[in-house]
PDB file of C-alpha atoms and ligand atoms in Angstrom:
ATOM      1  CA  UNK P  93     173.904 -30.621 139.957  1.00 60.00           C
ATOM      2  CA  UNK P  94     171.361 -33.486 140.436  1.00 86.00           C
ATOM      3  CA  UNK P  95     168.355 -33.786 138.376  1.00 95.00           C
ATOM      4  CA  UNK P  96     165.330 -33.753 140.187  1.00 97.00           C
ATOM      5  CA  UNK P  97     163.098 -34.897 137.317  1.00 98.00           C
ATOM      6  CA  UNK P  98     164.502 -37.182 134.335  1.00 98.00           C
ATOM      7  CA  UNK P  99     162.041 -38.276 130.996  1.00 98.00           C
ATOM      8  CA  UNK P 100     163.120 -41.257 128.994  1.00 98.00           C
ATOM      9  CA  UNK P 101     161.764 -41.488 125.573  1.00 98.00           C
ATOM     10  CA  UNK P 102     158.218 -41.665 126.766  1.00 98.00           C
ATOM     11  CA  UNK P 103     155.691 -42.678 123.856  1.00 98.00           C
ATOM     12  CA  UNK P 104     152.320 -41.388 124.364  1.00 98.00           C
ATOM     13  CA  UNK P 105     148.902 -42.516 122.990  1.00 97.00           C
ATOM     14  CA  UNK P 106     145.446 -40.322 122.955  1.00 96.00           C
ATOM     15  CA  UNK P 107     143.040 -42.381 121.888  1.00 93.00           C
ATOM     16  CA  UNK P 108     145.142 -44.388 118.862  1.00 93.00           C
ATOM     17  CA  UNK P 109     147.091 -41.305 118.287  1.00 96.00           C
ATOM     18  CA  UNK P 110     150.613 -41.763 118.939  1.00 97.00           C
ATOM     19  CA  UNK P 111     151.028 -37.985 119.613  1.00 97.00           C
ATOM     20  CA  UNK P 112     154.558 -38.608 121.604  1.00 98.00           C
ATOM     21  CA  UNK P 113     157.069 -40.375 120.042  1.00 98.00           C
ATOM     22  CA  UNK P 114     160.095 -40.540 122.025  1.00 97.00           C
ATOM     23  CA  UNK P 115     160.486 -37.288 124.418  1.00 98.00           C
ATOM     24  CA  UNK P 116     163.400 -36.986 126.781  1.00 98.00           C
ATOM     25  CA  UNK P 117     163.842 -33.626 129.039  1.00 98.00           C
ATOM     26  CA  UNK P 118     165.399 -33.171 132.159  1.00 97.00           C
ATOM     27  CA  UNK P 119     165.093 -30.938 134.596  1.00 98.00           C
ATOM     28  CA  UNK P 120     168.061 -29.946 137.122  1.00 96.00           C
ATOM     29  CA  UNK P 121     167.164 -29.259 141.065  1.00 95.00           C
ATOM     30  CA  UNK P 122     167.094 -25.478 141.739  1.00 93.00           C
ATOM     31  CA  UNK P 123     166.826 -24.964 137.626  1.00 96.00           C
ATOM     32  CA  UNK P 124     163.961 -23.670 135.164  1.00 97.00           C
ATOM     33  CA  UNK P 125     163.789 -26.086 131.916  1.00 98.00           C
ATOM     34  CA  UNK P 126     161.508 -24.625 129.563  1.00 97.00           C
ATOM     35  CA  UNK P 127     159.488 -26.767 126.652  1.00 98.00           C
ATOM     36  CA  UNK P 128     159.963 -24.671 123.474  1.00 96.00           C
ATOM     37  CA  UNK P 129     158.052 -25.623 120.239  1.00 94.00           C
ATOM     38  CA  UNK P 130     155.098 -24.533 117.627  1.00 92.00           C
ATOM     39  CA  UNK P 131     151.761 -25.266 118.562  1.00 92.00           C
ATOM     40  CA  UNK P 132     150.436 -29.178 118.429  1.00 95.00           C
ATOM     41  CA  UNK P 133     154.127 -30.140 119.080  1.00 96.00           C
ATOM     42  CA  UNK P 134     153.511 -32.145 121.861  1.00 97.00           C
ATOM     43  CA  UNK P 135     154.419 -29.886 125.175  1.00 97.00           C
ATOM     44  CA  UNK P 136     151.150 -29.866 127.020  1.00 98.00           C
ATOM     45  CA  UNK P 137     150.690 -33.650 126.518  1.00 98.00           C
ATOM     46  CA  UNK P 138     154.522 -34.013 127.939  1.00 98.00           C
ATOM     47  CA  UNK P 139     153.382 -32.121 131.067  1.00 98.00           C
ATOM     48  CA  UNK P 140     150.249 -34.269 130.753  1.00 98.00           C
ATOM     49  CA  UNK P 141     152.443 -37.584 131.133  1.00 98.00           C
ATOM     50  CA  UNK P 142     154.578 -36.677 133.608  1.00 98.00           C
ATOM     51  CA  UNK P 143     151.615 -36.061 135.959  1.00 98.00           C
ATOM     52  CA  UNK P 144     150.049 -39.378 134.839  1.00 98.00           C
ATOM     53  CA  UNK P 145     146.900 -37.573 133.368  1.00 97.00           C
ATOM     54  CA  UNK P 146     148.012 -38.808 130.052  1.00 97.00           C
ATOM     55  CA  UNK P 147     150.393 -42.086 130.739  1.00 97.00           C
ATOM     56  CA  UNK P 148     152.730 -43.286 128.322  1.00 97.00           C
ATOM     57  CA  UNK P 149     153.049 -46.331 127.227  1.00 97.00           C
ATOM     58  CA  UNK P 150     157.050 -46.591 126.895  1.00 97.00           C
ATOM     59  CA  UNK P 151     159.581 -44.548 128.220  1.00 97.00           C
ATOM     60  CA  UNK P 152     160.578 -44.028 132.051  1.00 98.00           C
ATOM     61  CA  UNK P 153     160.164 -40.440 134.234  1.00 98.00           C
ATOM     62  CA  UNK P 154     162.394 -40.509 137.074  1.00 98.00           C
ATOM     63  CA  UNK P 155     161.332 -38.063 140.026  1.00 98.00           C
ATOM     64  CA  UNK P 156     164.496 -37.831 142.680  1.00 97.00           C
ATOM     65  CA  UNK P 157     165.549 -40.585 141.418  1.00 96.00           C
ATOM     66  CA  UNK P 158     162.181 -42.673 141.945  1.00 96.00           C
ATOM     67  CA  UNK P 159     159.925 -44.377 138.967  1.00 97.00           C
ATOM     68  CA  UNK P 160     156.777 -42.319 138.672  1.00 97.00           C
ATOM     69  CA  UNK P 161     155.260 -43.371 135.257  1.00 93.00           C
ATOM     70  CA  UNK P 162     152.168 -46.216 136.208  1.00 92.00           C
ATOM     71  CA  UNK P 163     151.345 -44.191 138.767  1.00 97.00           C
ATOM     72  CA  UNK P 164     147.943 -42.067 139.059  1.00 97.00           C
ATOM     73  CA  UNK P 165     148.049 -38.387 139.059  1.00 97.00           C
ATOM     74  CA  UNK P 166     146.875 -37.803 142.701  1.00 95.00           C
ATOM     75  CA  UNK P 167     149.856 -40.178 143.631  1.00 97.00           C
ATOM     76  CA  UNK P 168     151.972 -38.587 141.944  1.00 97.00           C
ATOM     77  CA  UNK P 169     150.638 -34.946 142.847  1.00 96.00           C
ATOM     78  CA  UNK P 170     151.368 -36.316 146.822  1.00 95.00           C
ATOM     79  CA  UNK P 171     154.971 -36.943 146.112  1.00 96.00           C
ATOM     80  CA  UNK P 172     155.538 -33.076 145.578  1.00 96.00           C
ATOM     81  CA  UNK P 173     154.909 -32.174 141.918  1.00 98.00           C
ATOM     82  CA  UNK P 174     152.522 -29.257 141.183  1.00 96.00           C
ATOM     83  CA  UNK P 175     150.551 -29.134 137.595  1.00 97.00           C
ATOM     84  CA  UNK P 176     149.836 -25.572 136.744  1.00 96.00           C
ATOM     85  CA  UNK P 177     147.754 -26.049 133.680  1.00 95.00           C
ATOM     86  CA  UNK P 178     146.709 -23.863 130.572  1.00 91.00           C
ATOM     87  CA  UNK P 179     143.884 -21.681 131.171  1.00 84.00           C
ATOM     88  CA  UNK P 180     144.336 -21.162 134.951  1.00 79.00           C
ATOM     89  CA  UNK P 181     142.038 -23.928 136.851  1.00 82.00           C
ATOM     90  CA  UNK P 182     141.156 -21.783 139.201  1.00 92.00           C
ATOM     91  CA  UNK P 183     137.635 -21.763 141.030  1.00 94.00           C
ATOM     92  CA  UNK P 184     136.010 -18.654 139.653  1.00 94.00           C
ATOM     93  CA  UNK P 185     133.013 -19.086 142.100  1.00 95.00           C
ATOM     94  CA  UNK P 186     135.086 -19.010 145.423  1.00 96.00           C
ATOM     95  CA  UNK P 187     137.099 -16.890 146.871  1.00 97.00           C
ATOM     96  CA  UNK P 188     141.676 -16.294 146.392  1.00 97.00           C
ATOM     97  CA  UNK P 189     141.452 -17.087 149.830  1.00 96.00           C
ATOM     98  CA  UNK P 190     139.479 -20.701 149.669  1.00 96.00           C
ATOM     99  CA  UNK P 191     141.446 -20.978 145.991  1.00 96.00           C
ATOM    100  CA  UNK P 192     144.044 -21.227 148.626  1.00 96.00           C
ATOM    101  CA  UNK P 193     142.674 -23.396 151.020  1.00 95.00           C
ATOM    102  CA  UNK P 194     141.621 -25.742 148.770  1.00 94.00           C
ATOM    103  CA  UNK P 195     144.754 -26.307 147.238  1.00 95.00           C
ATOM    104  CA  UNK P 196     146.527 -27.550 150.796  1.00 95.00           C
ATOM    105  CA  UNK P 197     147.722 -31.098 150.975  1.00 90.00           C
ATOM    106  CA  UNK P 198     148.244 -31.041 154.768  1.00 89.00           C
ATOM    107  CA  UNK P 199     146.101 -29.545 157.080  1.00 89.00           C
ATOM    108  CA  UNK P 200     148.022 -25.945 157.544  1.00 92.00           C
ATOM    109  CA  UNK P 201     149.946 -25.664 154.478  1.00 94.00           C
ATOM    110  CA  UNK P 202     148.371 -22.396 153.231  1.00 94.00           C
ATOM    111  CA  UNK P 203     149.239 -20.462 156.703  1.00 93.00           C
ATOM    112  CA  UNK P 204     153.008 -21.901 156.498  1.00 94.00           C
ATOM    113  CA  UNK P 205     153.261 -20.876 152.956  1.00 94.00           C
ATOM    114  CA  UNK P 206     151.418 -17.250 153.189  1.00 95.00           C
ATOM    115  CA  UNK P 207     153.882 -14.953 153.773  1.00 95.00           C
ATOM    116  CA  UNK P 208     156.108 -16.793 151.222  1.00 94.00           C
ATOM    117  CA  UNK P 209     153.404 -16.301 148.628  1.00 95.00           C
ATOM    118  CA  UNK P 210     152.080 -13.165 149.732  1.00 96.00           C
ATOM    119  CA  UNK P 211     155.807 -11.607 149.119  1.00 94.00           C
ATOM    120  CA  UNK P 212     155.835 -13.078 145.808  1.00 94.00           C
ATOM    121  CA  UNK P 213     152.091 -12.007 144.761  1.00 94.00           C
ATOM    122  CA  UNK P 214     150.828  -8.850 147.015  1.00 93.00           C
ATOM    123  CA  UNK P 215     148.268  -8.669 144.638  1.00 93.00           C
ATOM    124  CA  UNK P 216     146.645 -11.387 145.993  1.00 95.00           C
ATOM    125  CA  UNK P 217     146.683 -10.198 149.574  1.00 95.00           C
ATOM    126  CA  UNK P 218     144.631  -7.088 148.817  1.00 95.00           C
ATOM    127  CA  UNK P 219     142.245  -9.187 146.797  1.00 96.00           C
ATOM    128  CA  UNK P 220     141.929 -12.166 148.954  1.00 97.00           C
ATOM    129  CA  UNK P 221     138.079 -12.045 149.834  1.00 97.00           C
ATOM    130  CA  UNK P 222     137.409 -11.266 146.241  1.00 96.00           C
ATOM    131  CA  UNK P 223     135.868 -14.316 143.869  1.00 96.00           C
ATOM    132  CA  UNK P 224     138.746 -15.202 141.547  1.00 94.00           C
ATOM    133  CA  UNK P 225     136.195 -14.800 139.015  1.00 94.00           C
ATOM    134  CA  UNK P 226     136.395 -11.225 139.672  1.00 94.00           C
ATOM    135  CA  UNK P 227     139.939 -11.318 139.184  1.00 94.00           C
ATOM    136  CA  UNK P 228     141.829 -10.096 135.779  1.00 92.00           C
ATOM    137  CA  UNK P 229     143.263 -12.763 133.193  1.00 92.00           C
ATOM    138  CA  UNK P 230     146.740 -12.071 135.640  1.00 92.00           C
ATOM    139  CA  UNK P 231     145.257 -11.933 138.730  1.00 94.00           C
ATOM    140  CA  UNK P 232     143.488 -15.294 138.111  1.00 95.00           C
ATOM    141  CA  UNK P 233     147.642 -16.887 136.386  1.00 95.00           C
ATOM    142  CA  UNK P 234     149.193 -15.500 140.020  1.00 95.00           C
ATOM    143  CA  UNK P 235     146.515 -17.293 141.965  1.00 96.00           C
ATOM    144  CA  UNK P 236     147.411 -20.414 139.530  1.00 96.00           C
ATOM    145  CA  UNK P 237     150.834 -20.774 140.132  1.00 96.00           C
ATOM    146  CA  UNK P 238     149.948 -19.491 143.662  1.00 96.00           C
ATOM    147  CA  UNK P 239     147.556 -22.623 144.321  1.00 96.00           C
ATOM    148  CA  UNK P 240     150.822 -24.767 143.399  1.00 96.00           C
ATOM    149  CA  UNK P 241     152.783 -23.042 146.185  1.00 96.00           C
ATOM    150  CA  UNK P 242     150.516 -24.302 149.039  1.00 96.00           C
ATOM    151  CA  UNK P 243     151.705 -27.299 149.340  1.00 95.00           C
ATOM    152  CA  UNK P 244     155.322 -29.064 149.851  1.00 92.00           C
ATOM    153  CA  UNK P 245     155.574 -29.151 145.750  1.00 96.00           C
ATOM    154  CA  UNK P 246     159.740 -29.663 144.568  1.00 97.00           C
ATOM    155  CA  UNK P 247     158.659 -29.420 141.026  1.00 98.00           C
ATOM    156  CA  UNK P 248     156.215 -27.287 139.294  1.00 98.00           C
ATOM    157  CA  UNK P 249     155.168 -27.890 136.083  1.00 98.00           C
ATOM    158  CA  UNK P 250     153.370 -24.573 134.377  1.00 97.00           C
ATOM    159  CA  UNK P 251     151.902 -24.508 130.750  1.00 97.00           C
ATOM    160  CA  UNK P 252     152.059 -21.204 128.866  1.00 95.00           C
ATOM    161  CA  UNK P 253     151.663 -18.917 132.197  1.00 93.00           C
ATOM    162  CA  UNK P 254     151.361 -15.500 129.971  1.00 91.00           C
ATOM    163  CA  UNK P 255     149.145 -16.518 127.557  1.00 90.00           C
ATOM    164  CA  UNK P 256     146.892 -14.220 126.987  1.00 89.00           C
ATOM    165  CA  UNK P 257     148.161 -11.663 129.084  1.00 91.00           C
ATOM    166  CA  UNK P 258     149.677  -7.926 128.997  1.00 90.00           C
ATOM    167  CA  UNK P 259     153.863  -7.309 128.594  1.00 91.00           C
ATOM    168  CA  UNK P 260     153.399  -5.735 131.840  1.00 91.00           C
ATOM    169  CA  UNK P 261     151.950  -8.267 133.235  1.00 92.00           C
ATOM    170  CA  UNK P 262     154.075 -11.382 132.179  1.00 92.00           C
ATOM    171  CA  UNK P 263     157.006  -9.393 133.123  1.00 92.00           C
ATOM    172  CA  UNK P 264     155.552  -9.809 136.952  1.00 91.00           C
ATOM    173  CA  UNK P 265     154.718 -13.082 136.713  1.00 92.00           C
ATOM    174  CA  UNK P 266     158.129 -14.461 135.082  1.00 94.00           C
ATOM    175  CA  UNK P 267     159.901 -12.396 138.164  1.00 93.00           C
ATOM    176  CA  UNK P 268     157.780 -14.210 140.805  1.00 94.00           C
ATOM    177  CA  UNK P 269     158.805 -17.738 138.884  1.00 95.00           C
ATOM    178  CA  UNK P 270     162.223 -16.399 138.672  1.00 94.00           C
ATOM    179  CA  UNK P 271     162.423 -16.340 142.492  1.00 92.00           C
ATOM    180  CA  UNK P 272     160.350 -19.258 143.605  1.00 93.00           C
ATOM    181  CA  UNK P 273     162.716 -21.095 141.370  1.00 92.00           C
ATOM    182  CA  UNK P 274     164.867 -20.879 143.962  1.00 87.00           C
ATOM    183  CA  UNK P 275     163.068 -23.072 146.496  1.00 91.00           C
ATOM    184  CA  UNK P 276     160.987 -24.782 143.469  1.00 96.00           C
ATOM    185  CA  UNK P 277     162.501 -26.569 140.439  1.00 97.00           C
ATOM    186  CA  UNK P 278     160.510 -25.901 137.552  1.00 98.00           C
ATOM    187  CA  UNK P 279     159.525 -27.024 134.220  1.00 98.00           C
ATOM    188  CA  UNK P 280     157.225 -24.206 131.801  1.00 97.00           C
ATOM    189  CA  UNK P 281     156.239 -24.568 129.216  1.00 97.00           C
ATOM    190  CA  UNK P 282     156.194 -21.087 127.313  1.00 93.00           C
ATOM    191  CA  UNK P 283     155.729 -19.652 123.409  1.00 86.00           C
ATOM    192  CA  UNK P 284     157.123 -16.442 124.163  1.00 88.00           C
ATOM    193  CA  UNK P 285     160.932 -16.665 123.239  1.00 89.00           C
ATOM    194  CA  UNK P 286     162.398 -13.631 124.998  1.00 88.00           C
ATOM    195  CA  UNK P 287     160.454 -14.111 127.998  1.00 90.00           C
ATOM    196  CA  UNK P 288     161.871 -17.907 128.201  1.00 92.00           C
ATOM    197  CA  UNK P 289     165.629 -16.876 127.073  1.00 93.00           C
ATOM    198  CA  UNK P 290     165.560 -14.615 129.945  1.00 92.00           C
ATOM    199  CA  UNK P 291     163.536 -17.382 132.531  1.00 94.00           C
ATOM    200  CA  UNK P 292     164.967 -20.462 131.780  1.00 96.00           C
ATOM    201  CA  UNK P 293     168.615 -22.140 132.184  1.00 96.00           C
ATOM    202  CA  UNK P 294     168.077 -24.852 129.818  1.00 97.00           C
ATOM    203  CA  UNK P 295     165.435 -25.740 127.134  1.00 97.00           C
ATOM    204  CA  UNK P 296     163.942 -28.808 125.318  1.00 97.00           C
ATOM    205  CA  UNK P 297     162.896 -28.392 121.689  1.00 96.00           C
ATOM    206  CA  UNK P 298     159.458 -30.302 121.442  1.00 96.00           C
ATOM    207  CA  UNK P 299     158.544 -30.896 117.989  1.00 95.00           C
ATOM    208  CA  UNK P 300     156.118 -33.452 116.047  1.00 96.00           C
ATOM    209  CA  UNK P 301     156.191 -35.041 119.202  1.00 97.00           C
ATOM    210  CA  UNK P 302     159.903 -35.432 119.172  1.00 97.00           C
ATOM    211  CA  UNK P 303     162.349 -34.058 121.337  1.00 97.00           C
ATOM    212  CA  UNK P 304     165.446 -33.443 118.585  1.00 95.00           C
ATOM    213  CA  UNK P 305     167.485 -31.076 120.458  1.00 94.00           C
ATOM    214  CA  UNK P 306     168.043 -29.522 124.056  1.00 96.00           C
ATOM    215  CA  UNK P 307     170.798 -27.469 126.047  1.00 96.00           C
ATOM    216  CA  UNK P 308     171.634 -24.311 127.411  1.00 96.00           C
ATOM    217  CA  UNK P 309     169.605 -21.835 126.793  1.00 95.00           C
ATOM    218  CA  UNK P 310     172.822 -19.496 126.494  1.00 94.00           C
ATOM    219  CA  UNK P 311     173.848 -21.422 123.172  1.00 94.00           C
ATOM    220  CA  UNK P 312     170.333 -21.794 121.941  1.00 92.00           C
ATOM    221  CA  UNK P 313     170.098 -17.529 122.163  1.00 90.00           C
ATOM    222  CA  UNK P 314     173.146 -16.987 119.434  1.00 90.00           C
ATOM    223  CA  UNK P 315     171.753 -20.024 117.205  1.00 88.00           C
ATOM    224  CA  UNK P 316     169.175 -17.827 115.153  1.00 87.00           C
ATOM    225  CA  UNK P 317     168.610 -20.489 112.415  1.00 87.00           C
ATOM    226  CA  UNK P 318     167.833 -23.029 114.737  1.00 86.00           C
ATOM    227  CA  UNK P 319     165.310 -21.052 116.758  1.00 86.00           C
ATOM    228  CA  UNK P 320     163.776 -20.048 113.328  1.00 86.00           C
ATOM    229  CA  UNK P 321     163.700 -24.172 112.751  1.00 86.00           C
ATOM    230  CA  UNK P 322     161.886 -25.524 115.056  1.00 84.00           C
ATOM    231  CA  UNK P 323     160.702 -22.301 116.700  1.00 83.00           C
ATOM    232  CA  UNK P 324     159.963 -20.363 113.583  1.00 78.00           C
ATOM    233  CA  UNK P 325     160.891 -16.636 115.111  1.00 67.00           C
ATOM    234  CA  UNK P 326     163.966 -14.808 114.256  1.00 55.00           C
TER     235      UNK P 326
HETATM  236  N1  LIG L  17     142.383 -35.114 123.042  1.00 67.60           N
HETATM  237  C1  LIG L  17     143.094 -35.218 121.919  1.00 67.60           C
HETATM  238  N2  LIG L  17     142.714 -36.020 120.899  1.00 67.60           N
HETATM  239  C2  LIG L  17     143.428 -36.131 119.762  1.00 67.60           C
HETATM  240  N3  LIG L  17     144.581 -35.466 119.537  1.00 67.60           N
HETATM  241  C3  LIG L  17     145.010 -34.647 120.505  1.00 67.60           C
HETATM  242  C4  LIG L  17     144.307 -34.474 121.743  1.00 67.60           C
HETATM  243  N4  LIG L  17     145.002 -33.613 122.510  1.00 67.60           N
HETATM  244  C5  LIG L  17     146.065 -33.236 121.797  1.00 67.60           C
HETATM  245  N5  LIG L  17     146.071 -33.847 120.595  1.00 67.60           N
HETATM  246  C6  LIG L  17     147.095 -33.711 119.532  1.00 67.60           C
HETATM  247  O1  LIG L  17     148.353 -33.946 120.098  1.00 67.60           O
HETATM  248  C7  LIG L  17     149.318 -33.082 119.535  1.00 67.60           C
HETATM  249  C8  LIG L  17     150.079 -32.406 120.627  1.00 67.60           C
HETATM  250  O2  LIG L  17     149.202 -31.543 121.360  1.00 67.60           O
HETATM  251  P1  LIG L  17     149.699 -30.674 122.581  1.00 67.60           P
HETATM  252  O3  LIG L  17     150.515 -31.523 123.476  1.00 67.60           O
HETATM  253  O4  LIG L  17     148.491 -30.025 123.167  1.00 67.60           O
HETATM  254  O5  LIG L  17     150.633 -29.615 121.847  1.00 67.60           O
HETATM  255  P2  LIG L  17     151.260 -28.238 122.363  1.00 67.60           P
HETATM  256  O6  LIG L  17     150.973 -28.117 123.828  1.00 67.60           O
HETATM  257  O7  LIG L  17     152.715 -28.336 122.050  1.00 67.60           O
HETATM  258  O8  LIG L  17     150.606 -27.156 121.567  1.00 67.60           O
HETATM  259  C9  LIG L  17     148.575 -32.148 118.597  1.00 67.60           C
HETATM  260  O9  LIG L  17     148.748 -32.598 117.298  1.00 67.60           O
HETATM  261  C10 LIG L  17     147.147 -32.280 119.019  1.00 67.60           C
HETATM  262  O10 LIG L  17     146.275 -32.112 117.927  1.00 67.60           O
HETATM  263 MG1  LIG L  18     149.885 -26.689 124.872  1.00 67.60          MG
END
């Protein structure tokens, strides 16, 4: 299987902060590759580079096969990634249904993508006239990664979907990634260990703004002292 998105020890600066020093992660078509790592290890600001909002300064990301680092975000946004960031951007003054509209990058994508979405989140079909600000904490993550559906996206990237949220709840949402995964490739970044080990294929260990170690995620599930290393859960 072909990867659809390749990282090559990118180096990333905020401000003179070298805060990524050397990450590599791939991600396979048709696959979930999840980010795993302790907070401030440098998985948000990974997502961040890839979609240009934080460029590196070394290091090559392939996207089907094509240079994307240099690039700005909205170009690379048009060539069919979708950023799902923390804290659900979501317009909390308009409607799910203009949340939707919005997020088209071709005039008619929502209506072509509706009933794909709408199987995957009913929720949001009963609550489409309501503000999303008027939506719960999962309402408002389904309408996220919902947004990221509208258009002709190949890749989503999603940081730490269930944050915040009830088991319940994340066990919905990580069944309605689990299927779009298998028109979407996806890369998700996610603190919850059990939720990923069941999610996710492969994983990339993010730490110090390193990436030391990645794989299947069926061999990283029997390693217990290495998930307590760099993950520091039993
Ligand atoms: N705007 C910023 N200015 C300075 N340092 C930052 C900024 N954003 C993130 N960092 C630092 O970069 C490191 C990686 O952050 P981040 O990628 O958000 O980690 P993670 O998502 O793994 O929790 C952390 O040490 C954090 O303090
Ligand atoms: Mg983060």
């Amino acid at each position: 299987m072909s990867a659809i998105l390749s990282v090559k020890d990118i180096h990333t600066f905020i401000g003179q902060f070298h805060i990524l020093e050397g990450v590599s992660a791939e991600v396979r078509t048709g696959e979930i590759t999840v980010l795993l790592g302790r907070n401030g290890a440098g998985k948000t600001t990974t997502l961040r580079s890839i979609m240009g909002l934080n460029p590196p300064k070394h290091g090559q990301i392939l996207f089907e096969g094509k240079p994307i680092q240099g690039k700005t975000p909205y170009a690379i946004a048009q060539m069919g990634i979708g950023y799902v960031p923390e804290h659900r951007a979501i317009f909390k003054g308009l409607s799910v249904r203009e949340n939707l509209h919005l997020a088209e990058r071709a005039k008619g994508d929502f209506a072509r993508k509706a009933d794909f979405i709408f199987e995957l989140f009913p929720d949001l079909k009963r609550l489409i006239d309501l503000s999303g600000g008027n939506l719960s904490g999962g309402q408002q993550q389904m309408l996220a990664v919902a947004r990221a559906l509208v258009p002709d996206n190949r890749l989503l990237l999603i940081d730490e979907p269930s944050e915040g949220l009830a088991p319940v709840i994340i066990e919905q949402l990580m069944a309605a990634i689990q299927r779009l995964s298998s028109t979407v490739s996806v890369l998700l970044v996610e603190q919850n260990f059990r939720v990923a080990s069941k999610l996710a294929q492969r994983y990339v260990i993010i730490d110090e703004g390193h990436s030391p170690l990645s794989g299947l995620m069926a061999d990283l599930v029997t390693d217990s002292a290495l998930i307590q290393k760099y993950l520091g859960v039993a």
